PDB file of C-alpha atoms and ligand atoms in Angstrom:
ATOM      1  CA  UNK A   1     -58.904 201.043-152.335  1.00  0.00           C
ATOM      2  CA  UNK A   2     -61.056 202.121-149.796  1.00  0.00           C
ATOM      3  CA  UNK A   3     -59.260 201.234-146.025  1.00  0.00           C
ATOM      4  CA  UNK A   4     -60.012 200.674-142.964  1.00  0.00           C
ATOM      5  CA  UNK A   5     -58.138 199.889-139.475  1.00  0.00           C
ATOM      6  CA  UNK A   6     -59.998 198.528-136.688  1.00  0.00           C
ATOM      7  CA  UNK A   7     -57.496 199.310-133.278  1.00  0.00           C
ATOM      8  CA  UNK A   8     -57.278 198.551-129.379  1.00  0.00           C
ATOM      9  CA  UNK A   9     -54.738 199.432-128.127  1.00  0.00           C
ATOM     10  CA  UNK A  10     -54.348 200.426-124.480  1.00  0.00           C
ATOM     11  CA  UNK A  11     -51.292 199.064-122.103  1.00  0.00           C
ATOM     12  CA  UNK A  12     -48.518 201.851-123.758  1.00  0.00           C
ATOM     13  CA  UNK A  13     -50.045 202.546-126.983  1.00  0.00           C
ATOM     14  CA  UNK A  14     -47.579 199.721-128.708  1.00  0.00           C
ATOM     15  CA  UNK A  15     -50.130 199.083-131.853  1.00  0.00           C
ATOM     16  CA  UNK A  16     -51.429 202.191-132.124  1.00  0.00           C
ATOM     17  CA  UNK A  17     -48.081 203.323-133.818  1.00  0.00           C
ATOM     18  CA  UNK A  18     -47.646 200.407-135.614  1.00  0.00           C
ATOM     19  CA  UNK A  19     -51.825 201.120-136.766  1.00  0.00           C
ATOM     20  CA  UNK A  20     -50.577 204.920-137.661  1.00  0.00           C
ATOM     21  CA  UNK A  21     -47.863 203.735-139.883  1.00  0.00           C
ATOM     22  CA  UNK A  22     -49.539 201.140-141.719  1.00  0.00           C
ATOM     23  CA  UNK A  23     -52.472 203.227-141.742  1.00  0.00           C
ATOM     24  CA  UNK A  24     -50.512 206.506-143.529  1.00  0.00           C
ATOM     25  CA  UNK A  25     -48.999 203.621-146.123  1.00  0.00           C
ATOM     26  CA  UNK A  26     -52.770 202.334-147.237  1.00  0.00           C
ATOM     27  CA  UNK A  27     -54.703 205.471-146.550  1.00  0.00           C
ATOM     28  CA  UNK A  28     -57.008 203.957-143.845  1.00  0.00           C
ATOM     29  CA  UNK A  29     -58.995 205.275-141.446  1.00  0.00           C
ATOM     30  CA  UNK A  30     -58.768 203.964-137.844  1.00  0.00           C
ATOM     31  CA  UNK A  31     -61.276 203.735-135.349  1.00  0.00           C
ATOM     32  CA  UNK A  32     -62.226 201.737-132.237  1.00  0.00           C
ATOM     33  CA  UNK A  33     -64.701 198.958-131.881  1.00  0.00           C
ATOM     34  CA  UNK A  34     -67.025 201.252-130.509  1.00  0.00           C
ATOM     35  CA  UNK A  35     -67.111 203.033-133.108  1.00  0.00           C
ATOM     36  CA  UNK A  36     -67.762 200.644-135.150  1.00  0.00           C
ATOM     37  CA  UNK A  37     -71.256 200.817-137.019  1.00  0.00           C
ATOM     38  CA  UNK A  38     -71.668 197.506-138.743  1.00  0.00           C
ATOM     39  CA  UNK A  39     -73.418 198.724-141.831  1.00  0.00           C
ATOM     40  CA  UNK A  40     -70.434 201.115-143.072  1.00  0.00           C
ATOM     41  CA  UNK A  41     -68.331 198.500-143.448  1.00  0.00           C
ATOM     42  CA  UNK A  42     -69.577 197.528-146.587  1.00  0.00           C
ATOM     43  CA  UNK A  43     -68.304 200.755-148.367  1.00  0.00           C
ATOM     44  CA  UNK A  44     -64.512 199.302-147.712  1.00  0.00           C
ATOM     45  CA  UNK A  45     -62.422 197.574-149.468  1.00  0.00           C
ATOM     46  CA  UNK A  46     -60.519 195.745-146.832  1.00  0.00           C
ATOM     47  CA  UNK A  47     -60.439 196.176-142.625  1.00  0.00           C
ATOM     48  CA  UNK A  48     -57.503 195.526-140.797  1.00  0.00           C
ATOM     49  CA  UNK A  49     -58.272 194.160-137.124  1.00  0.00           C
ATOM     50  CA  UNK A  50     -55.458 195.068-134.660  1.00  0.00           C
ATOM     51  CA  UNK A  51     -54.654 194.904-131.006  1.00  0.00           C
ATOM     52  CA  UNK A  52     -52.051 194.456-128.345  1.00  0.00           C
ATOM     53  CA  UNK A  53     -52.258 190.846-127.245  1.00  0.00           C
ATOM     54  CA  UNK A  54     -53.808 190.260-123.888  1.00  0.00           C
ATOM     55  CA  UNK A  55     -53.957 186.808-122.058  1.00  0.00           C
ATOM     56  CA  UNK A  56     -53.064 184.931-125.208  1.00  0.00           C
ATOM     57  CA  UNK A  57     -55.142 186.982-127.614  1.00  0.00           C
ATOM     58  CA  UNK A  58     -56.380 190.524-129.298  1.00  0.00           C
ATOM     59  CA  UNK A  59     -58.329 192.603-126.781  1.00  0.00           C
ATOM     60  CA  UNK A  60     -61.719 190.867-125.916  1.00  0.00           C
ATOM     61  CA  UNK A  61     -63.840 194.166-127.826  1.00  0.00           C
ATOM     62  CA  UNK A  62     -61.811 192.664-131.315  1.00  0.00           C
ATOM     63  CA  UNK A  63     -63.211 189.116-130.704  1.00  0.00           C
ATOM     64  CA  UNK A  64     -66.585 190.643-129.721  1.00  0.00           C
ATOM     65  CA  UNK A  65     -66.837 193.351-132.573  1.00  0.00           C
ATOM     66  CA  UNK A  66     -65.536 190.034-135.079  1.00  0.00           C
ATOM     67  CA  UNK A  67     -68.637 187.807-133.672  1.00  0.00           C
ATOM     68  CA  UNK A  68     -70.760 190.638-134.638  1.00  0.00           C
ATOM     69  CA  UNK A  69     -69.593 191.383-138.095  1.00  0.00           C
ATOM     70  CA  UNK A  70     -72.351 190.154-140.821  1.00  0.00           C
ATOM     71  CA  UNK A  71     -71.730 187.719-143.155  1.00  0.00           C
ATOM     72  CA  UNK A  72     -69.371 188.583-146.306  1.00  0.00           C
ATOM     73  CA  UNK A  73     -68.238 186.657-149.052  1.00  0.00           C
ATOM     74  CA  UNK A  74     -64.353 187.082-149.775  1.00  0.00           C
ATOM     75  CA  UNK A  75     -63.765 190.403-148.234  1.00  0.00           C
ATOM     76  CA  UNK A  76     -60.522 191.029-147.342  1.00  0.00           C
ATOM     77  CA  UNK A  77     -59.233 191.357-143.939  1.00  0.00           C
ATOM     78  CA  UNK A  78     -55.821 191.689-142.179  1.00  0.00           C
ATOM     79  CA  UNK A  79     -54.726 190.961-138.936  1.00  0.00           C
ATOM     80  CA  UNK A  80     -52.010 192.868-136.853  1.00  0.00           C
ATOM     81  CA  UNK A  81     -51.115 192.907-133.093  1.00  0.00           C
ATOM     82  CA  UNK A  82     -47.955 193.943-130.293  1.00  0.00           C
ATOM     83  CA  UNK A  83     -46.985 191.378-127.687  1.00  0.00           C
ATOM     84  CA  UNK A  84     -44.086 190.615-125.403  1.00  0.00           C
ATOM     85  CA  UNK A  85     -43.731 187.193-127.195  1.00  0.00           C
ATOM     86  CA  UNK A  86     -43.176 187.197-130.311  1.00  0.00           C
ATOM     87  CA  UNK A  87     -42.792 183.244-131.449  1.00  0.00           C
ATOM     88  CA  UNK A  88     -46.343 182.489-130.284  1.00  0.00           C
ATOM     89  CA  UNK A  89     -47.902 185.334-132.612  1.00  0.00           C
ATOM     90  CA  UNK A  90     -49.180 182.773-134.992  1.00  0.00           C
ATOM     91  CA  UNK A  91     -50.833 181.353-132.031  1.00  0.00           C
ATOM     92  CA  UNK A  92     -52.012 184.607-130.704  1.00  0.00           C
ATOM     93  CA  UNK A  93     -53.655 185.235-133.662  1.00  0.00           C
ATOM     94  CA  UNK A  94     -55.618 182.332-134.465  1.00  0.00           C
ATOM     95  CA  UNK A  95     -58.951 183.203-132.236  1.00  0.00           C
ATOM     96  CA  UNK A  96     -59.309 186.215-134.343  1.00  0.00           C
ATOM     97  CA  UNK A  97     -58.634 184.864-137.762  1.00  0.00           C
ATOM     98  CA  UNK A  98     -60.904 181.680-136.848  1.00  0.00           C
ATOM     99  CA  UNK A  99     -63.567 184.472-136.306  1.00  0.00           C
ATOM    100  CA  UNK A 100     -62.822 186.529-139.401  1.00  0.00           C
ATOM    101  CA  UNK A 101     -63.069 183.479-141.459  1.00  0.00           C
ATOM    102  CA  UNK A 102     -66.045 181.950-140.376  1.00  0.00           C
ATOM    103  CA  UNK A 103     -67.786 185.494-141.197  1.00  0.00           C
ATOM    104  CA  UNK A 104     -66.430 184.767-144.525  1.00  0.00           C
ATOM    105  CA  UNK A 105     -63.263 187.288-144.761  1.00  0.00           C
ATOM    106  CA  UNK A 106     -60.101 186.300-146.694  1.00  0.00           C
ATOM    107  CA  UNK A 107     -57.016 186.982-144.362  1.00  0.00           C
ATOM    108  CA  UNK A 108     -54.652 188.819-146.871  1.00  0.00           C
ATOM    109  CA  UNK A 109     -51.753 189.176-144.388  1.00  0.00           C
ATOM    110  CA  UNK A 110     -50.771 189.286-141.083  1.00  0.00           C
ATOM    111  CA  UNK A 111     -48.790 191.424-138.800  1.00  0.00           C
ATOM    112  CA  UNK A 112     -46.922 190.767-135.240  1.00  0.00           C
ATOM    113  CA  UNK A 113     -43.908 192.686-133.690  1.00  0.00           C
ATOM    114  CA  UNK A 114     -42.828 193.324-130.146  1.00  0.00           C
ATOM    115  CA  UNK A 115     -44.469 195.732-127.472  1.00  0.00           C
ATOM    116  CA  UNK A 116     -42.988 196.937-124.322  1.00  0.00           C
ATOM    117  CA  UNK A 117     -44.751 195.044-121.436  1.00  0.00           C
ATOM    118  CA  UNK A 118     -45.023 196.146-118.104  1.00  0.00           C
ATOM    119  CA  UNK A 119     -48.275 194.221-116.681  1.00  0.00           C
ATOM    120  CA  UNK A 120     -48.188 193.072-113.433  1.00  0.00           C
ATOM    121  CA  UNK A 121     -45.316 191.639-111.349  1.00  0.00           C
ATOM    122  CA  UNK A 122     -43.308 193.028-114.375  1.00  0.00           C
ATOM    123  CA  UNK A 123     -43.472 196.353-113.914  1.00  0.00           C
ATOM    124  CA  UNK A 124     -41.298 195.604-110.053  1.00  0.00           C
ATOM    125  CA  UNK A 125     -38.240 195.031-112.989  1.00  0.00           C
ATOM    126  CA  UNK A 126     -38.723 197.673-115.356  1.00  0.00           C
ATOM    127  CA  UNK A 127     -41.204 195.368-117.894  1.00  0.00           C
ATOM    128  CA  UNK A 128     -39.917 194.096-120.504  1.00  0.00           C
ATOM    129  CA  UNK A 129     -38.933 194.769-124.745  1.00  0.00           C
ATOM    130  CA  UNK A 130     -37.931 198.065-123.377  1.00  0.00           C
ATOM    131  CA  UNK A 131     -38.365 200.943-126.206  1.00  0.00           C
ATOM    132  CA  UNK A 132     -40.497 197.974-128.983  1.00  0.00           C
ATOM    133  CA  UNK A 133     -41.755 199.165-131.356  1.00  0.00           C
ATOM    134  CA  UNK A 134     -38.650 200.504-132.018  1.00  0.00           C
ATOM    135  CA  UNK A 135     -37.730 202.286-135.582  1.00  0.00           C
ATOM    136  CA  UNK A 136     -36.780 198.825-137.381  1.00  0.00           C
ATOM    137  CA  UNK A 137     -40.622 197.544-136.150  1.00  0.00           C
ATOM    138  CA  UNK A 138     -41.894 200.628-137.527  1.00  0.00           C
ATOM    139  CA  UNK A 139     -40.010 200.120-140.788  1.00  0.00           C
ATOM    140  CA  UNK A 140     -41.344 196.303-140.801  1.00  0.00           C
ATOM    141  CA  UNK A 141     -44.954 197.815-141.095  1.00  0.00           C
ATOM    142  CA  UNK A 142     -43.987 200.086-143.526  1.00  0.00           C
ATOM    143  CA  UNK A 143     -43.060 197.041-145.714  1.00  0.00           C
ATOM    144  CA  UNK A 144     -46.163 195.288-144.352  1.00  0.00           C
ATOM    145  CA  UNK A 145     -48.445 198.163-145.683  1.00  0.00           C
ATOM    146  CA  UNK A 146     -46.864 198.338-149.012  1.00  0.00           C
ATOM    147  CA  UNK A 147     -46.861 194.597-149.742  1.00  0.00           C
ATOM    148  CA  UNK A 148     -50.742 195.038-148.285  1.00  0.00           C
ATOM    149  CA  UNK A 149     -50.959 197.785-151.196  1.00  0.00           C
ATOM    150  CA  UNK A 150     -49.527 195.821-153.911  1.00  0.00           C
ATOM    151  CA  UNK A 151     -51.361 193.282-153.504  1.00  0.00           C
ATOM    152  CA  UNK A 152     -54.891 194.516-153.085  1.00  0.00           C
TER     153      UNK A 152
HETATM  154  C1  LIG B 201     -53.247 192.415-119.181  1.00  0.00           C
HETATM  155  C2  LIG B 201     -52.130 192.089-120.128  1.00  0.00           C
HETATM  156  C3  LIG B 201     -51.974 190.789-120.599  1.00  0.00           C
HETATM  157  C4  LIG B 201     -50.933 190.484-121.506  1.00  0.00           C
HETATM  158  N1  LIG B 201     -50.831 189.208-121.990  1.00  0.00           N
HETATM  159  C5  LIG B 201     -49.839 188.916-122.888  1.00  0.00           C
HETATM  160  C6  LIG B 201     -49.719 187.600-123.431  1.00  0.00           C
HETATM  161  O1  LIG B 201     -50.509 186.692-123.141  1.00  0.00           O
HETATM  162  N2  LIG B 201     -48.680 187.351-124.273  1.00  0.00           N
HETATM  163  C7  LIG B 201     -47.779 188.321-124.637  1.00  0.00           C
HETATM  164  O2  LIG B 201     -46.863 188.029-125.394  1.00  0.00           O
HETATM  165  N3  LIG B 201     -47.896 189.594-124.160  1.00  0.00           N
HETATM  166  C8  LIG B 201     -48.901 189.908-123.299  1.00  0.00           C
HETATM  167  N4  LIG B 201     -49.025 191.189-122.818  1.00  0.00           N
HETATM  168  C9  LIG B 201     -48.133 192.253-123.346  1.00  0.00           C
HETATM  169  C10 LIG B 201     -48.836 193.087-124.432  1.00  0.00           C
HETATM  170  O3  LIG B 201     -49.285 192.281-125.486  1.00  0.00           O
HETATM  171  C11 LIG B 201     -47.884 194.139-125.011  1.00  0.00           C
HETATM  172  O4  LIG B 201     -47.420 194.991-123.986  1.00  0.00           O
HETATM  173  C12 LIG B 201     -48.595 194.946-126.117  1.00  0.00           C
HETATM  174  O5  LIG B 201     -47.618 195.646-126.850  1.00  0.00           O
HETATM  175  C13 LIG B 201     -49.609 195.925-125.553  1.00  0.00           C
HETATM  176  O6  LIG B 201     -50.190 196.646-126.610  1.00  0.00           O
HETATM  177  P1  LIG B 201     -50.840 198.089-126.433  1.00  0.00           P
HETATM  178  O7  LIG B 201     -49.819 199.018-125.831  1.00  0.00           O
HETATM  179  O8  LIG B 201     -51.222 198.464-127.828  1.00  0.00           O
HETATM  180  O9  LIG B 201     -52.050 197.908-125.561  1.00  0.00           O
HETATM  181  C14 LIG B 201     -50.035 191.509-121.927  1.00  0.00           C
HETATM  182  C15 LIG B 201     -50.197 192.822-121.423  1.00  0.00           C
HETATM  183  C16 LIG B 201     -51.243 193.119-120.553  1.00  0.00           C
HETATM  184  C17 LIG B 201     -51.409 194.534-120.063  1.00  0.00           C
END
């Protein structure tokens, strides 16, 4: 199974390490939208798109790389991200997956945990989910990865 991970990740690097440990567990390469050339990603097997969450969704060079894409037929895909709020991640995700689909990628799985969030006003207290991802998050996409593996 040929892998690849598609990553943003800027605020405090939150989803980069969760993109490093799912990446070691799948063998995947990661790179950044940029670097991105549309053509190669034919030769894999399945992309995962992550990002931190930013104003209610993945970082805006996700959403443009995923209106970019060319058309597939049943690749698979898998979606990841960090935020401060977890509950909404269903909700957080849906721009991206709505994308993904429509460019005809199957959504295999999806991933969401907590990132440490300082933006703003916050960072006057400290920010907020203080030391996320923490070792049990990184354990979580561990699991993710292997479930991802199984079942591809
Ligand atoms: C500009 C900005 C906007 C954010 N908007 C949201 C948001 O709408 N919802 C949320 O739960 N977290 C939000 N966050 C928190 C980030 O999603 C969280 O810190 C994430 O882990 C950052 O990932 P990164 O370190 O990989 O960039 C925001 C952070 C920044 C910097």
């Amino acid at each position: 199974m040929k892998s690849l991970i598609i990553l943003v990740s800027y605020h405090h690097n939150n989803t980069q390490k969760i993109a490093e440990v799912i990446a070691k567990g799948i063998n995947a390469e990661i790179k950044t939208p940029q670097q991105i050339n549309l053509e190669e990603l034919n030769q894999y097997d399945i992309v995962g798109f992550g990002s931190g969450i930013y104003f209610w969704k993945h970082h805006k060079d996700l959403l443009e790389l995923a209106e970019k894409l060319p058309q597939q037929i049943n690749k698979k895909a898998f979606i990841f991200s960090t935020s401060a709020n977890t509950e909404n991640a269903p909700k957080f995700h849906s721009l991206l997956r709505e994308k993904l689909q429509l460019k005809g990628y199957t959504i295999v799985d999806e991933f969401n945990c907590a990132g440490f969030n300082s933006w703003g006003p916050l960072k006057l207290v400290g920010g907020t989910k203080k030391d996320r991802p923490n070792s049990d998050d990184l354990k979580h996409a561990e699991e993710f990865a292997l479930k991802l593996k199984q079942s591809t």
